[in-house]
Short mmCIF file of C-alpha atoms (C1' of nucleotides) in Angstrom, two decimals:
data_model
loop_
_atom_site.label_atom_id
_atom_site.label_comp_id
_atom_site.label_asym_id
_atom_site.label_seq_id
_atom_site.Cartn_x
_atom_site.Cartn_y
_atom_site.Cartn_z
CA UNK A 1 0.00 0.00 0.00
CA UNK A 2 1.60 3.51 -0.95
CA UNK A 3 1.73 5.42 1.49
CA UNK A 4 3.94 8.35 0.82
CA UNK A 5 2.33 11.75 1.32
CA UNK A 6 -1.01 10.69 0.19
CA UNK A 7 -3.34 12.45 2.54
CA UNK A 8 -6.65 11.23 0.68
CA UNK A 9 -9.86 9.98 1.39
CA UNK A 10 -8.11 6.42 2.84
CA UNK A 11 -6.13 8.11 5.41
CA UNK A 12 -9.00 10.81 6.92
CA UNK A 13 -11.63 8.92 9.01
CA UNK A 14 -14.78 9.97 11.44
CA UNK A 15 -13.18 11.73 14.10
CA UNK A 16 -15.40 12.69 17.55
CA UNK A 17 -15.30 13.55 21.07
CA UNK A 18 -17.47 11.98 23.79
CA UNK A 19 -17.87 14.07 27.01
CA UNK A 20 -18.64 11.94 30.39
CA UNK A 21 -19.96 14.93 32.52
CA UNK A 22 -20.13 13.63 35.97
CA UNK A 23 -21.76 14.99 39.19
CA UNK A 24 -22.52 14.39 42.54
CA UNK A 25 -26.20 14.31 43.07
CA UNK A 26 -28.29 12.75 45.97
CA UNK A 27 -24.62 11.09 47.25
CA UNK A 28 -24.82 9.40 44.09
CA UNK A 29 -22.00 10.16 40.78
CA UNK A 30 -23.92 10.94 38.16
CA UNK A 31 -23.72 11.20 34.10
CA UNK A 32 -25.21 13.94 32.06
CA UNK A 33 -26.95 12.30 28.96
CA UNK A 34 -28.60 13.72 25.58
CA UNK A 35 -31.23 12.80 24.00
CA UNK A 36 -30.18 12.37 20.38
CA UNK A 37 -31.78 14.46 17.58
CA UNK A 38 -29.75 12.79 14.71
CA UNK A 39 -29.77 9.43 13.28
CA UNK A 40 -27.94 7.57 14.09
CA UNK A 41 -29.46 6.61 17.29
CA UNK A 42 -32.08 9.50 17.20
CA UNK A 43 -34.54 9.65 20.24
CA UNK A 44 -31.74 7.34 22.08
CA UNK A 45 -30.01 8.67 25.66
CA UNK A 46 -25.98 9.59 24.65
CA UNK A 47 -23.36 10.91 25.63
CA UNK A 48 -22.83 14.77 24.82
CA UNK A 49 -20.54 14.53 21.37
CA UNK A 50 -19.96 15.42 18.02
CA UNK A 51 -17.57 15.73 15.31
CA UNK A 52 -13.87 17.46 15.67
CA UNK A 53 -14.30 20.55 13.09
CA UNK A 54 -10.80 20.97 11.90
CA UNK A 55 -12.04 24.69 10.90
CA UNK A 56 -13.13 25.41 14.58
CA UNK A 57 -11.59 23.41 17.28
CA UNK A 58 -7.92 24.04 18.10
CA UNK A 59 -7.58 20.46 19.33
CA UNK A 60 -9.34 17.66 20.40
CA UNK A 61 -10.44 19.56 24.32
CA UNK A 62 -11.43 22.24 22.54
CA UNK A 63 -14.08 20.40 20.32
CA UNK A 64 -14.87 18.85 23.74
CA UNK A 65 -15.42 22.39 25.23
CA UNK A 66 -17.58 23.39 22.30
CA UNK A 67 -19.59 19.97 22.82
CA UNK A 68 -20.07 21.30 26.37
CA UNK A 69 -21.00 24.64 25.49
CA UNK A 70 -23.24 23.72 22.91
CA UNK A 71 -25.14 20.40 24.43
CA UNK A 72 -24.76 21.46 28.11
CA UNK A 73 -24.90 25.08 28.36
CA UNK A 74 -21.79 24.73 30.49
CA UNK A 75 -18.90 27.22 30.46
CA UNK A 76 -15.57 25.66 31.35
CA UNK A 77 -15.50 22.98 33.91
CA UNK A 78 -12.46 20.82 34.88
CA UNK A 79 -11.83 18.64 31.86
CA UNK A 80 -9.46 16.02 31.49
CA UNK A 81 -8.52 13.39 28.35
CA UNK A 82 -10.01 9.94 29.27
CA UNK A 83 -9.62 7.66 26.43
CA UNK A 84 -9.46 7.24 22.77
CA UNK A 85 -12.03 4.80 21.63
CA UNK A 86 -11.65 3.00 18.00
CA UNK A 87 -12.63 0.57 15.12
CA UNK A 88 -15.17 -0.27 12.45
CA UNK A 89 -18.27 -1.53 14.68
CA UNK A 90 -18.18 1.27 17.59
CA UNK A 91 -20.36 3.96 14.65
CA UNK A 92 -22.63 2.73 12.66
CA UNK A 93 -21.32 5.55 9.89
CA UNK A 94 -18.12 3.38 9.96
CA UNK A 95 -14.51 3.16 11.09
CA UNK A 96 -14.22 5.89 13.66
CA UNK A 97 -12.20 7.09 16.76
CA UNK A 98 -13.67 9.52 19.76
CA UNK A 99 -11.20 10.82 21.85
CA UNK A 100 -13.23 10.97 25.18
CA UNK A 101 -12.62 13.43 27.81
CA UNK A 102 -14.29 13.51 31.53
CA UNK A 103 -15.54 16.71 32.45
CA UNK A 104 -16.54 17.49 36.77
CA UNK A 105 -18.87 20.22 37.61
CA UNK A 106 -20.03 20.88 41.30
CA UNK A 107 -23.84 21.76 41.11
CA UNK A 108 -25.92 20.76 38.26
CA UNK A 109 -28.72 23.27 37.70
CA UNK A 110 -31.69 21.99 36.89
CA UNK A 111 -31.64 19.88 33.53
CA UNK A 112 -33.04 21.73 30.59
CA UNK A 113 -34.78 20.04 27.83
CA UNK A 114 -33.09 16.78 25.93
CA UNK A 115 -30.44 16.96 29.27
CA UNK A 116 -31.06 13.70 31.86
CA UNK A 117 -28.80 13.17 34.84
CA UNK A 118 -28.63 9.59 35.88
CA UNK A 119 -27.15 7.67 38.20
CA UNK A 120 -23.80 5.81 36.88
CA UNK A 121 -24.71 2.92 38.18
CA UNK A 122 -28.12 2.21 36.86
CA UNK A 123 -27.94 2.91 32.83
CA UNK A 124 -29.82 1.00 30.83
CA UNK A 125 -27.91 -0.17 27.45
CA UNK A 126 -26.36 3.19 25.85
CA UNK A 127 -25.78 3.37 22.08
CA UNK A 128 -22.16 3.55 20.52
CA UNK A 129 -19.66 1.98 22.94
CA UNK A 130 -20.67 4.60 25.22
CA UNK A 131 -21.61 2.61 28.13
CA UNK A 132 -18.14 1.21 28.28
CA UNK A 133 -16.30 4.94 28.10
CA UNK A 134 -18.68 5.90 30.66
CA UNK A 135 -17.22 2.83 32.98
CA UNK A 136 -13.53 3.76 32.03
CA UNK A 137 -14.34 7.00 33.19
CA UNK A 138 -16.46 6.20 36.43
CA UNK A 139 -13.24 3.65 37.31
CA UNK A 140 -10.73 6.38 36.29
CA UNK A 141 -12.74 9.08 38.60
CA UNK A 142 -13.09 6.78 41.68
CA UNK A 143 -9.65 5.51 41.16
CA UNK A 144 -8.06 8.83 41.28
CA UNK A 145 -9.77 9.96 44.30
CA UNK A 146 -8.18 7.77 46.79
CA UNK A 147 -4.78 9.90 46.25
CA UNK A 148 -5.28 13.27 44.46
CA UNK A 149 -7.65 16.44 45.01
CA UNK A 150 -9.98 15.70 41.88
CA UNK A 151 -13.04 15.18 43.77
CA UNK A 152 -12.92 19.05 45.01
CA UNK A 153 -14.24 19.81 41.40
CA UNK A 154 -17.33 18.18 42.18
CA UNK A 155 -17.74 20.43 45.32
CA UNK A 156 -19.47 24.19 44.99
CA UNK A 157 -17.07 27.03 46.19
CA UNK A 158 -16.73 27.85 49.17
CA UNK A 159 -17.46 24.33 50.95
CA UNK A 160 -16.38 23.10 54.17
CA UNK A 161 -14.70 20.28 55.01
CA UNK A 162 -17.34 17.75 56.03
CA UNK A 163 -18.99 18.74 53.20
CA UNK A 164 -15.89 17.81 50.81
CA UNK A 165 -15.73 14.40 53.21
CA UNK A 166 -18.76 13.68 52.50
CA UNK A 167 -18.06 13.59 48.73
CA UNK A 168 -14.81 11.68 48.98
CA UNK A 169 -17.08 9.19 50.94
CA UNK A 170 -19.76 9.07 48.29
CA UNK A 171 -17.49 8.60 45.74
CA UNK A 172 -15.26 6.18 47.18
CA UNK A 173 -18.06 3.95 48.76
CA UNK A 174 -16.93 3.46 52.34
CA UNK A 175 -16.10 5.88 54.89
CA UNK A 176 -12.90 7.47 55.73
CA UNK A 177 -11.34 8.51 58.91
CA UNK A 178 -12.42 12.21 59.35
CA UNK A 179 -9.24 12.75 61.51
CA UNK A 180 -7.49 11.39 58.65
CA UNK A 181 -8.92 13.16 56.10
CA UNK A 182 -8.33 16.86 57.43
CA UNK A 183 -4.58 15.82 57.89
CA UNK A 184 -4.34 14.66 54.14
CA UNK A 185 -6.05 17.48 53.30
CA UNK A 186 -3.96 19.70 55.03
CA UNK A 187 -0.75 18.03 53.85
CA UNK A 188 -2.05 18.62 49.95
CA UNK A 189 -2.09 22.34 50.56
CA UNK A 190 -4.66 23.04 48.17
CA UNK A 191 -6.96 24.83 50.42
CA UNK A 192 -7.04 27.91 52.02
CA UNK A 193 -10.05 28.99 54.21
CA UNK A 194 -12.03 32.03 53.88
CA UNK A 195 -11.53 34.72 56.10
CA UNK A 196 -14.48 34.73 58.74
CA UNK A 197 -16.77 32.35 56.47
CA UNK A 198 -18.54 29.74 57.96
CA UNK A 199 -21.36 27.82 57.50
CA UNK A 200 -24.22 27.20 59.96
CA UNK A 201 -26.07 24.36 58.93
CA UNK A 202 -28.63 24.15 61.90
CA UNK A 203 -28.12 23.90 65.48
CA UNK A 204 -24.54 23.25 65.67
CA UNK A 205 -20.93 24.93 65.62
CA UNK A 206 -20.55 25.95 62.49
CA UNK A 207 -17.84 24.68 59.82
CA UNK A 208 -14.99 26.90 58.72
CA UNK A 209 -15.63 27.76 54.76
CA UNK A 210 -12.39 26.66 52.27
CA UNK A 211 -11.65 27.86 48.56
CA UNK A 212 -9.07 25.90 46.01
CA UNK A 213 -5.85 27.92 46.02
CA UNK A 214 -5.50 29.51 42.63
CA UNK A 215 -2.74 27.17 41.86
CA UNK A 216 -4.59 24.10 42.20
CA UNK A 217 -7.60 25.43 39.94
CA UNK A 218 -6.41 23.29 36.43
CA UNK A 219 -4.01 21.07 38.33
CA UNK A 220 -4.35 18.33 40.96
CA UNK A 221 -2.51 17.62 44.32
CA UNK A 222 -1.27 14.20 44.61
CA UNK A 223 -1.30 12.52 48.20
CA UNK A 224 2.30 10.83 48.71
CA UNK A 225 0.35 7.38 50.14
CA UNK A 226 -3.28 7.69 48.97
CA UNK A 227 -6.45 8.56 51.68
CA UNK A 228 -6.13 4.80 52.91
CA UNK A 229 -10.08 4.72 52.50
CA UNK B 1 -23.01 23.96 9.70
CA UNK B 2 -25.61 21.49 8.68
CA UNK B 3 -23.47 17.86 10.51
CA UNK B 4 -26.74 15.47 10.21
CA UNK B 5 -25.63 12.38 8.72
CA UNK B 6 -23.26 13.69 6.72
CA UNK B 7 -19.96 11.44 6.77
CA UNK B 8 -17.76 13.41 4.24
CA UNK B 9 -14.75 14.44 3.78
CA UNK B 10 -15.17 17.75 6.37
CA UNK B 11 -15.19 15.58 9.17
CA UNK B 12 -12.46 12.94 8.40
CA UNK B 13 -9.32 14.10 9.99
CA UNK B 14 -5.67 12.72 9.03
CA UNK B 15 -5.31 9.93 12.04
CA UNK B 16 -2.56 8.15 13.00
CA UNK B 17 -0.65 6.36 15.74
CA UNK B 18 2.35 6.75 17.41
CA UNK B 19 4.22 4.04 19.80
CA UNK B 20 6.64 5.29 22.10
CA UNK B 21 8.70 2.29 22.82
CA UNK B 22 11.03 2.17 26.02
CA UNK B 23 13.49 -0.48 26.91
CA UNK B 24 16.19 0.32 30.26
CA UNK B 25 19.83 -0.11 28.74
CA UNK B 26 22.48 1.08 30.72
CA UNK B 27 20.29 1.75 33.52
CA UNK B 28 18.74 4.76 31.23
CA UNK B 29 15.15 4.74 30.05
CA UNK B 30 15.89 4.40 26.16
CA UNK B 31 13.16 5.44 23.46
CA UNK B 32 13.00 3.61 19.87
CA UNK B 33 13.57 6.26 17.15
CA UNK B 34 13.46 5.91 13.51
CA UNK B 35 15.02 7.66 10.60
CA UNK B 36 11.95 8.78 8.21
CA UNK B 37 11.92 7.59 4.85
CA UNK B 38 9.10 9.97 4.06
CA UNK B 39 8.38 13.53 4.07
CA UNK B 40 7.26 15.20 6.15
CA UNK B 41 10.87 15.55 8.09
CA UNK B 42 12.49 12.65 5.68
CA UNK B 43 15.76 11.70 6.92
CA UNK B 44 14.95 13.06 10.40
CA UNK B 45 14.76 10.65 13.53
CA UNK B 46 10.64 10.32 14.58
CA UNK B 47 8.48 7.97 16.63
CA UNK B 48 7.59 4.59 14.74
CA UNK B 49 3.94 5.62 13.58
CA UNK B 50 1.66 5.56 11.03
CA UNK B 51 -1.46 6.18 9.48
CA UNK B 52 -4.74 4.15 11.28
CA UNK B 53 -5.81 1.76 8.03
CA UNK B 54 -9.71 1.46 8.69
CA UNK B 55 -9.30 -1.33 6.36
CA UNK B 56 -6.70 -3.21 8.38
CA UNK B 57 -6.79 -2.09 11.95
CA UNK B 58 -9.42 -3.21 14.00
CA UNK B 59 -8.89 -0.31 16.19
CA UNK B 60 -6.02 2.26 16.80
CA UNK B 61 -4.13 -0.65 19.25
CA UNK B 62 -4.01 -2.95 16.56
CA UNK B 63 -2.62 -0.02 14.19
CA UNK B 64 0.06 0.31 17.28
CA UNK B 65 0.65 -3.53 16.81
CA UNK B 66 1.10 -3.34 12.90
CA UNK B 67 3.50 -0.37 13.33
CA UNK B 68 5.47 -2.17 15.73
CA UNK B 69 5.92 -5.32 13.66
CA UNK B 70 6.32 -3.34 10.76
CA UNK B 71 9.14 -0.46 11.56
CA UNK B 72 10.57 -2.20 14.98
CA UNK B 73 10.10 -5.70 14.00
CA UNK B 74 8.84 -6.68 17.42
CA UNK B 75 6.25 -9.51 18.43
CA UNK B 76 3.70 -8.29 21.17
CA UNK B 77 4.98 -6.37 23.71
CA UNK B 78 3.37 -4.65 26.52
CA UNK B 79 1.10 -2.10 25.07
CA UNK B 80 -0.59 0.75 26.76
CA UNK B 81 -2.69 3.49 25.61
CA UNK B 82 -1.08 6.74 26.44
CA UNK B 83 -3.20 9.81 25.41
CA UNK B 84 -4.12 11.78 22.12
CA UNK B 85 -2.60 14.33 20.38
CA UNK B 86 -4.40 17.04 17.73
CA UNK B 87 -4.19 20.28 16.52
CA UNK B 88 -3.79 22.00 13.14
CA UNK B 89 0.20 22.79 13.39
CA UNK B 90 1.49 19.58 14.83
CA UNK B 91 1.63 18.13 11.35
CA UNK B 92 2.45 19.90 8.32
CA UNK B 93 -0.25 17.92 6.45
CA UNK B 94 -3.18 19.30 8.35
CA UNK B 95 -5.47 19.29 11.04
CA UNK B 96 -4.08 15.52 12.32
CA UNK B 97 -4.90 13.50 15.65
CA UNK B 98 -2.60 11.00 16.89
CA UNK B 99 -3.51 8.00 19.73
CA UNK B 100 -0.23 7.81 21.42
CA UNK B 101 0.87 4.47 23.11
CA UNK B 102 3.84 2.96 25.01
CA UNK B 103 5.05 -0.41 24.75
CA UNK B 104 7.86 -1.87 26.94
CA UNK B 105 10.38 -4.34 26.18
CA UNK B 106 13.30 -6.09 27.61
CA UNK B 107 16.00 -6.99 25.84
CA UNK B 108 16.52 -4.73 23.04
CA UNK B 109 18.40 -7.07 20.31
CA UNK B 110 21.07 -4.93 18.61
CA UNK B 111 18.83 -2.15 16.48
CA UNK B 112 18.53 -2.54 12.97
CA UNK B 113 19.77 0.02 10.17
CA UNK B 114 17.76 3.25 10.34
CA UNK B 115 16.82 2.28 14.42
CA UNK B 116 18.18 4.00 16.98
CA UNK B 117 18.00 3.80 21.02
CA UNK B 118 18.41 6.73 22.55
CA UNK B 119 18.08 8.33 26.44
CA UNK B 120 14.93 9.73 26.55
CA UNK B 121 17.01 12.68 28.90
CA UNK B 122 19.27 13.38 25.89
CA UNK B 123 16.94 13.67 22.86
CA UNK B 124 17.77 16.18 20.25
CA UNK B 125 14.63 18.22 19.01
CA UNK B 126 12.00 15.56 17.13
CA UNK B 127 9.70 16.22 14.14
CA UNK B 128 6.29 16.53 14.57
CA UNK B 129 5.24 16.91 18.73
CA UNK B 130 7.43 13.71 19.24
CA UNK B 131 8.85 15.38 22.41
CA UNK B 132 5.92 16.50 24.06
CA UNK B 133 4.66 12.47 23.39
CA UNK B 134 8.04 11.01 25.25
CA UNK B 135 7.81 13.57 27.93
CA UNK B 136 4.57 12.38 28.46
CA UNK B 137 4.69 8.89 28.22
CA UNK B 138 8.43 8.81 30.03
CA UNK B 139 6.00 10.95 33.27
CA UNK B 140 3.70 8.23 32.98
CA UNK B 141 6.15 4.79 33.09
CA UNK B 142 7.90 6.72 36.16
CA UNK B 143 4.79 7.52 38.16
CA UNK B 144 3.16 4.14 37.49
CA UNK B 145 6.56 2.72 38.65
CA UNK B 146 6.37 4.42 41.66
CA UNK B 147 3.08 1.93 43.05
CA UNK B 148 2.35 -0.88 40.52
CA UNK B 149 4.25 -3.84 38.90
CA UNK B 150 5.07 -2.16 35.29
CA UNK B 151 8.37 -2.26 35.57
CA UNK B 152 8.61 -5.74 34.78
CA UNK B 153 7.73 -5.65 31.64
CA UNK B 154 11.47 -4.12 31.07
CA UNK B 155 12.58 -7.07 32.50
CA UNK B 156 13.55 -10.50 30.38
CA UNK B 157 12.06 -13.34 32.27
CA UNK B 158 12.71 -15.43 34.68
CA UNK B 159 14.97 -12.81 36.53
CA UNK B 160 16.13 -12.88 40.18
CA UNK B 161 14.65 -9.86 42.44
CA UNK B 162 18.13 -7.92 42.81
CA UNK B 163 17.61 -7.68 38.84
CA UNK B 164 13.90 -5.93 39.36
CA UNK B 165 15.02 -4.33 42.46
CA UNK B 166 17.70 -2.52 39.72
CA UNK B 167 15.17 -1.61 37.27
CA UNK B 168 13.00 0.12 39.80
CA UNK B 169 15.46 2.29 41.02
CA UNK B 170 16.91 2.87 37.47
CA UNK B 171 13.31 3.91 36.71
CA UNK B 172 12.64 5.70 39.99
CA UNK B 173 16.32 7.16 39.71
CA UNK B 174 16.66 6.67 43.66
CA UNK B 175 17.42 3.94 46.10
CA UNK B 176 14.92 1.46 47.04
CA UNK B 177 15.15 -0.03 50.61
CA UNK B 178 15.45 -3.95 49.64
CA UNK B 179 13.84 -5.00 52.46
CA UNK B 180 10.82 -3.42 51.80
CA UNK B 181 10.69 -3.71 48.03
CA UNK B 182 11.11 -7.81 48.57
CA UNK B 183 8.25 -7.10 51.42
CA UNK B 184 6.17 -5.59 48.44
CA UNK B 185 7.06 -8.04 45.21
CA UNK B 186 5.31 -10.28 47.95
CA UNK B 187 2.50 -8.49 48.48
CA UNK B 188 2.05 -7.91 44.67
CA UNK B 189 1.49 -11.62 44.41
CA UNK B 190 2.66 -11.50 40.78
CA UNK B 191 5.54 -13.10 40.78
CA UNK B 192 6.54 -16.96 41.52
CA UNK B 193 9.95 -18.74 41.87
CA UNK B 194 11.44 -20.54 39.15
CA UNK B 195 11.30 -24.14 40.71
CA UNK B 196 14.79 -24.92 41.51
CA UNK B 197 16.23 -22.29 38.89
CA UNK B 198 18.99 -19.86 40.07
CA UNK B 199 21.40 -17.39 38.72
CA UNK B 200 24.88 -17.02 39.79
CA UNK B 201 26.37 -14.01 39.03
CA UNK B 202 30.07 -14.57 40.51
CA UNK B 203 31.55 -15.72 43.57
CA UNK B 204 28.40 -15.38 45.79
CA UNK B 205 25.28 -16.76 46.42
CA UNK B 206 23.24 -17.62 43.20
CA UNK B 207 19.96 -15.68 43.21
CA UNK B 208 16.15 -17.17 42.92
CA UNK B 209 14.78 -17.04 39.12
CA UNK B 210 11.30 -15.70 39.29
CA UNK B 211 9.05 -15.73 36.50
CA UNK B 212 5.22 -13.47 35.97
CA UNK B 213 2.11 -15.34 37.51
CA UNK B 214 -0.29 -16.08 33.94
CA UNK B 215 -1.97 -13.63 35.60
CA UNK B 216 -0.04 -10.66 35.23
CA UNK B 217 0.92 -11.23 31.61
CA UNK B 218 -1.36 -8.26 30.41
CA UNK B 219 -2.66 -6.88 33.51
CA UNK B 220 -1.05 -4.42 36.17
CA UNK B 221 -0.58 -5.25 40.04
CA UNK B 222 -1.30 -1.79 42.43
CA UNK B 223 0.12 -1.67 45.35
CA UNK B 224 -1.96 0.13 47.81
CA UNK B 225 0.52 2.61 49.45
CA UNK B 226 3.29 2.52 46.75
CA UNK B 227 6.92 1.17 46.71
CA UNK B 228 7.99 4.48 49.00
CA UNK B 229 10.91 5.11 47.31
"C1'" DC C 1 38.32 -19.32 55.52
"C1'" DC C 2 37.41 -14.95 52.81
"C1'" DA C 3 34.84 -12.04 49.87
"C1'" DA C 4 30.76 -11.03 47.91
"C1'" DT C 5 25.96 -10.92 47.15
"C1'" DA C 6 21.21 -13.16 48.47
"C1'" DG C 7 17.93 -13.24 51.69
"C1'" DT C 8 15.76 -12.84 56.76
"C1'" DG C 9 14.63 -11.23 61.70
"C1'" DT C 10 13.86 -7.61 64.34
"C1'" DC C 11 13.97 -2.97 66.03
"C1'" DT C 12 12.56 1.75 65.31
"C1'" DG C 13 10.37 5.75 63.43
"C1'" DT C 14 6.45 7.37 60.87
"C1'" DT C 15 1.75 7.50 59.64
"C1'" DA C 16 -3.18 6.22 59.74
"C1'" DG C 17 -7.24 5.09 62.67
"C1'" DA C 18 -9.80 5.09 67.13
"C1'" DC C 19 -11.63 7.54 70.64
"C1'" DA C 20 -12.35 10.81 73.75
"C1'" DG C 21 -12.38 15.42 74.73
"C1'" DT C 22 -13.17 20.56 73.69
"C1'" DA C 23 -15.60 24.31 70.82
"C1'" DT C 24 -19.55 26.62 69.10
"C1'" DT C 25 -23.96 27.11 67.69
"C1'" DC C 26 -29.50 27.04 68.27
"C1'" DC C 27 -32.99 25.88 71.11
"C1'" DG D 1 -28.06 23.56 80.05
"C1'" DG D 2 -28.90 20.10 76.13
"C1'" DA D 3 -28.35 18.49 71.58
"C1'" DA D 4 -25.91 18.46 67.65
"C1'" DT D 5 -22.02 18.89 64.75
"C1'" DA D 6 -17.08 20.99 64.15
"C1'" DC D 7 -12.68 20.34 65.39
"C1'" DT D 8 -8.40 18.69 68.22
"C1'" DG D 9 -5.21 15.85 71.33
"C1'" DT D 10 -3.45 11.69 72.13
"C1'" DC D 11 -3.04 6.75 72.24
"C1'" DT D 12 -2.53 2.59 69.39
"C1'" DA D 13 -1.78 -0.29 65.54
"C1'" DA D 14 0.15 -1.02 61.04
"C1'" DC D 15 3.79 -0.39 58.01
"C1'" DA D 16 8.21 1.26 55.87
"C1'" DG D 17 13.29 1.75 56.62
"C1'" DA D 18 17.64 0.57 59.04
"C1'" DC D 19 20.69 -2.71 60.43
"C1'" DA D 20 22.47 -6.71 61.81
"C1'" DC D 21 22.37 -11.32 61.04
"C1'" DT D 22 22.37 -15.85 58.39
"C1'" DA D 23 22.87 -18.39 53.74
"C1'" DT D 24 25.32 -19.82 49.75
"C1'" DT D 25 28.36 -19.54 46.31
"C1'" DG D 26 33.63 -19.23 44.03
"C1'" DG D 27 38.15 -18.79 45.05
#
DNA sequence: CCAATAGTGTCTGTTAGACAGTATTCC
DNA sequence: GGAATACTGTCTAACAGACACTATTGG
C-alpha cells in the first residue's frame, strides 16, 4: 500500500469527542446524557458529542469544550482526556475514533430540555460503545480519588470540610477517617479557608468555609500514600 | 453547519498512531527512534507511527501492533494506551490526531539500520510533537513505577529480584530499601519462583529465578501505598 | 576461611485510625 | 443547660526503613 504523502480519502476517518460529565447528586455520581436528535441513534439517551471541526476546534479539548458549550450550556468545567475509543463496529457511519474526555462540575442546575442526569450505576444499554467509556471514566474518577484532590471539582465554592468528606465518601463507597482526612487534606495544601466564612447548617458549631488555592484550579494535588479509604 | 448524517470528507481528519517504545539499557530509560523515509521531516529521527488503516486495523491498538511489527520488527509487547494528540500545526499535512501508546520491552536485540536507542534525557529536538509524546509517556512509566508492577515488563524473564530491584530504582532514579521492596514483590502476588532455577552471578550466592504469575501477563498489580521510594 | 551478594529477623520511626475530649452554635 | 455537629489531642496499631544477622556460592 503507498503510502507516501497521500493524505486522501483512505487516510481521513470519522473523528469525535465523547464528554462523560459527571456529578454528585443525591450522594450518588452521576452522568449527564442527551437525547439524540440525529440518526444515528435519534430519540436514544448519549453521551454529549460530536464531530472534531478541523475549521473550529484548536484540538481535540477544545471540540470537547464546544460539545459542552453547545449540548450542556456549560462554560468551562475541569476537563481532562479519558480515552481514545476506535474501530469499524463502535459507529454505525463506519470506522471511527472519539477521543473521550471527563468533564466534573459541582452543582448541576436543573436539567433543561433533551439533558437527563442519571445515576452511573443504573444505565440501561447506551448506544455507541458509550456505556463502556462511561465505565472507564467512572473507574478512572473513583480511582483517582483515593490519592489526588480531583473530587474538590465536584464540590461548589466555598465548601467546608465535612462537606468535601462527605463527597470523597460518596465517591469512594466506604467511609474514611475524618481525623485522617483533614490531615491529608492539610498536607495537599490546596486549600485555604475564607476569612471569617462559615457555614451554619442548623443547630450546631458551624464549619470553617475553604476555597481551592489559585494554583490548584487546572491542576491536581497528589497525596504521597493515597487517603487509605 | 448542517453535521446530520453527513460522513464526508469535512469531518475525516488525518489519524494516525504513534508508539513510544522504552526499553532500560544502561540503567537509562531508552526510546526507539526511527530515521523517516518519508516527508514530512524525511531523513529526520521520529516515533515509529503511522497512518490508522480502517481497512486493516481493527482499532487504533491494533494499528500500534502493525506499526510495531512493521518499523521495529517486534512480536507483542506490553502495550498501553497513552493519550491523544491534535491540533492544526502539529503536522504539516493538516489538522491531524494521533492516539499515542507505550510499549515496553526487555531486551533490546542490537537495532537494525535506520533504528536508533536513545536516552529519553538526551533527545535532540524531534519532528512533529514527538517530544511532548516522550515527555509524556516517560511521566507516565515513572509515576506508574512508583506503586504498581510495570516495571517488569522491562525485565527479560525469569529474573532474580536484585535484577527488578535494579530496574526500579533505574526507573525511579533513587534507592529502594530492599527490604521493603522484597516485602512488596510479595504483596504484589505477581511473581513466583522458578522451581529450583537460580542465577549465579560470581563468587556469591546464586539468586532465585522468578518468572510473571499467567496472571499478570497483560494486567497491572497496584500496590496500595506505593513502593515508598 | 574470605569475599561477595542473596535473603531474613527484628527494632525503630512514621503515619493512619480510634476515641475521647473541647468548641460553638440554636434551642 | 442540652443536643448536635465541628474540630483537636493523644493513644494505638500497622507499616516502611535501618541494620544486623544468616545463607550460599567461588576462590
Amino acid at each position: 500500500m503507498n503510502t507516501s504523502t497521500n493524505s486522501g480519502a483512505d487516510h481521513r476517518l470519522i473523528c469525535t469527542v465523547d464528554v462523560v460529565l459527571l456529578t454528585l447528586r443525591d450522594a450518588q455520581l452521576q452522568v449527564l446524557l442527551i437525547k439524540r436528535e440525529r440518526e444515528p441513534f435519534a430519540g436514544a439517551l448519549a453521551l454529549p458529542g460530536g464531530y472534531v471541526h478541523a475549521s473550529v476546534d484548536q484540538d481535540c479539548a477544545d471540540a470537547a469544550r464546544r460539545v459542552l458549550r453547545d449540548k450542556a450550556g456549560l462554560p468551562s468545567p475541569y476537563l481532562e482526556q479519558l480515552a481514545s475509543f476506535s474501530g469499524p463496529a463502535r459507529d454505525p457511519r463506519g470506522w471511527s475514533v472519539s477521543v473521550a474526555y471527563v468533564a466534573l462540575v459541582a452543582a448541576p442546575q436543573a436539567p433543561q430540555p433533551g439533558q437527563h442526569w442519571l445515576p452511573v450505576d443504573e444505565l440501561p444499554q447506551l448506544p455507541f460503545d458509550h456505556g463502556r467509556i462511561v465505565a472507564t471514566a467512572v473507574d478512572r474518577v473513583r480511582n483517582k480519588s483515593q490519592y489526588s484532590s480531583l473530587p474538590v471539582h465536584l464540590c461548589a465554592e466555598p465548601f467546608t470540610l465535612p462537606q468535601l468528606h462527605g463527597i470523597y465518601e460518596a465517591l469512594l463507597g466506604e467511609p474514611i477517617n475524618a481525623v485522617s482526612f483533614r490531615r491529608k487534606m492539610d498536607e495537599l495544601g490546596m486549600l485555604e479557608p475564607v476569612p471569617g466564612a462559615k457555614l451554619a447548617q442548623g443547630p450546631h458549631r458551624p464549619a470553617q468555609l475553604y476555597r481551592l488555592r489559585d494554583e490548584f484550579r487546572r491542576t491536581l494535588s497528589l497525596a504521597g500514600r493515597g487517603l487509605n479509604a
